[in-house]
XYZ file of C-alpha atoms in Angstrom:
134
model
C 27.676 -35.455 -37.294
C 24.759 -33.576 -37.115
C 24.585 -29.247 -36.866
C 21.546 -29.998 -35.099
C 22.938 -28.202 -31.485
C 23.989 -24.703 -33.417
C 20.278 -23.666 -32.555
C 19.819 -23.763 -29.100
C 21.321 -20.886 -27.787
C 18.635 -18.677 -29.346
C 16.420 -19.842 -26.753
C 18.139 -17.748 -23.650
C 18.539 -14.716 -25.582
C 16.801 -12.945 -23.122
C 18.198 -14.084 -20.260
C 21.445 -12.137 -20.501
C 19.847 -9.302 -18.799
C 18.085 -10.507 -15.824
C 15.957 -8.589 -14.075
C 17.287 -7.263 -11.215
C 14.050 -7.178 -9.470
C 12.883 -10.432 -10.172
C 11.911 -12.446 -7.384
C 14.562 -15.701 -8.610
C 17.420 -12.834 -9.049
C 16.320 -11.638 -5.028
C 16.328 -14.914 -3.866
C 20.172 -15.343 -5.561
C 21.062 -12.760 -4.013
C 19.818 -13.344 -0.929
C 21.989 -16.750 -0.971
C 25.335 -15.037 -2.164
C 24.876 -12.299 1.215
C 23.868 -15.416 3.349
C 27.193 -15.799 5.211
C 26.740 -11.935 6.465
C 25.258 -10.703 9.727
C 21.209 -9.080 9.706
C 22.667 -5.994 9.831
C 25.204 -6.247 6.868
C 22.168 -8.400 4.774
C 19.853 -5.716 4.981
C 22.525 -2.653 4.342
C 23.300 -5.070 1.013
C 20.053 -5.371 0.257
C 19.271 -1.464 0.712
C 21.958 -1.006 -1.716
C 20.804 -3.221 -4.303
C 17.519 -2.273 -3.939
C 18.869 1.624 -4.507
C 21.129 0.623 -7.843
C 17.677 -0.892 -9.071
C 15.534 2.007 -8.430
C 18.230 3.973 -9.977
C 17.513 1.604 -13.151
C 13.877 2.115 -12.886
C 14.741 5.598 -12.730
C 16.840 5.497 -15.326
C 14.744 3.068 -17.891
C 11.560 6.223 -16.999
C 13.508 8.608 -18.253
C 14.313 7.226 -21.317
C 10.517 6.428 -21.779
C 10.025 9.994 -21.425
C 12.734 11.466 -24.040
C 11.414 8.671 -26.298
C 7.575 10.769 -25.681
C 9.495 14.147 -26.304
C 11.225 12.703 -29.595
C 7.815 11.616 -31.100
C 6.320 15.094 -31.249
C 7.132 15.452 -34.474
C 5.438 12.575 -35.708
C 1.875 13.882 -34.396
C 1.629 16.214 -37.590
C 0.931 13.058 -39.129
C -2.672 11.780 -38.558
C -0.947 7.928 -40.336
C 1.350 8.170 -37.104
C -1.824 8.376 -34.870
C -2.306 4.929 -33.941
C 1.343 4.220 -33.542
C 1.267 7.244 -30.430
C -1.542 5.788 -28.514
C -0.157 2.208 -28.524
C 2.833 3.713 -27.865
C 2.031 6.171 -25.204
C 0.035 3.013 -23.767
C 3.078 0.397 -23.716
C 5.029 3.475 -22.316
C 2.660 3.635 -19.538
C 2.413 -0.045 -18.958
C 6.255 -0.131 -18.812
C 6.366 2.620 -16.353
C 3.597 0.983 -14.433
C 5.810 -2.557 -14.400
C 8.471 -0.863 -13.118
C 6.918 0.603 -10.265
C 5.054 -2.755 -9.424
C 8.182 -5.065 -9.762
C 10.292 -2.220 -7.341
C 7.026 -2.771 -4.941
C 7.391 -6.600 -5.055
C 11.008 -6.085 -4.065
C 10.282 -4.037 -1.298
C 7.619 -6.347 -0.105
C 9.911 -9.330 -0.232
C 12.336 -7.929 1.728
C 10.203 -6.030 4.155
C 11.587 -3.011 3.308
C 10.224 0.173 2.907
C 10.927 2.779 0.112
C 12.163 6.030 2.359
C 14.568 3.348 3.421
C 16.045 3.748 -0.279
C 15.611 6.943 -0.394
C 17.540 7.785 3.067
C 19.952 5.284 2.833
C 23.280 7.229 1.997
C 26.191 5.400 2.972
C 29.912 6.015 2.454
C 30.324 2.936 0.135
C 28.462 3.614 -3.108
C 27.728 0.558 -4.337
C 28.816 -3.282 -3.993
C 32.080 -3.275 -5.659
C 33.048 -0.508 -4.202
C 32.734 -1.690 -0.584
C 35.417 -4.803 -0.149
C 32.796 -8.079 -1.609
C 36.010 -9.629 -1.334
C 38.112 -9.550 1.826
C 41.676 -9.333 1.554
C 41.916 -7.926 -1.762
């Protein structure tokens, strides 16, 4: 009767929120499109790859309000330190981002005007009938 197994699920904390752009998560989703034609893979893909550069967007922008809502602070020489590892994580996480949206492209072969000029008239996956005949 031990309590022992309580612990365990500390471990995958951090995999609740995969990242989208991680080579494993591409390769899922490569397998859950698989049944599709080339054509319908690669307009899937284009849209996933947009909703993630959207993120990447998204996370940069925060990055950037979080620079704006430190100003503040820099009256205050103790804060000093703090800035520059911050401003240096906040360019490491901006650099990350770019790099792990490059790896995605490069995986797929895809280039990133293709993102950028791919507008279709379905948003986004749920939008656009995953499952047929609902």
């Amino acid at each position: 009767m031990s309590h022992m197994h309580h612990s365990h699920h500390f471990d995958d904390c951090n995999s609740y929120q995969p990242n989208p752009l991680d080579i494993k998560q591409l390769a899922e989703f490569d397998e859950t499109i698989s049944q599709y034609t080339q054509t319908e893979q690669r307009r899937r893909r284009l849209i996933y790859l947009r909703d993630a550069a959207q993120k990447v967007k998204m996370g940069k922008a925060m990055l950037k309000g979080f620079g704006w809502f430190m100003i503040p602070f820099a009256l205050f020489p103790p804060f000093w330190p703090f800035f520059i590892f911050a401003w240096y994580m906040k360019k490491r996480a901006g650099s990350m981002m770019n790099t792990q949206l490059q790896n995605a492209l490069e995986y797929w072969g895809i280039h990133e005007v293709e993102i950028d000029a791919y507008v279709s008239g379905h948003d986004s996956m749920d939008s656009d009938g995953m499952i047929p005949g609902l």
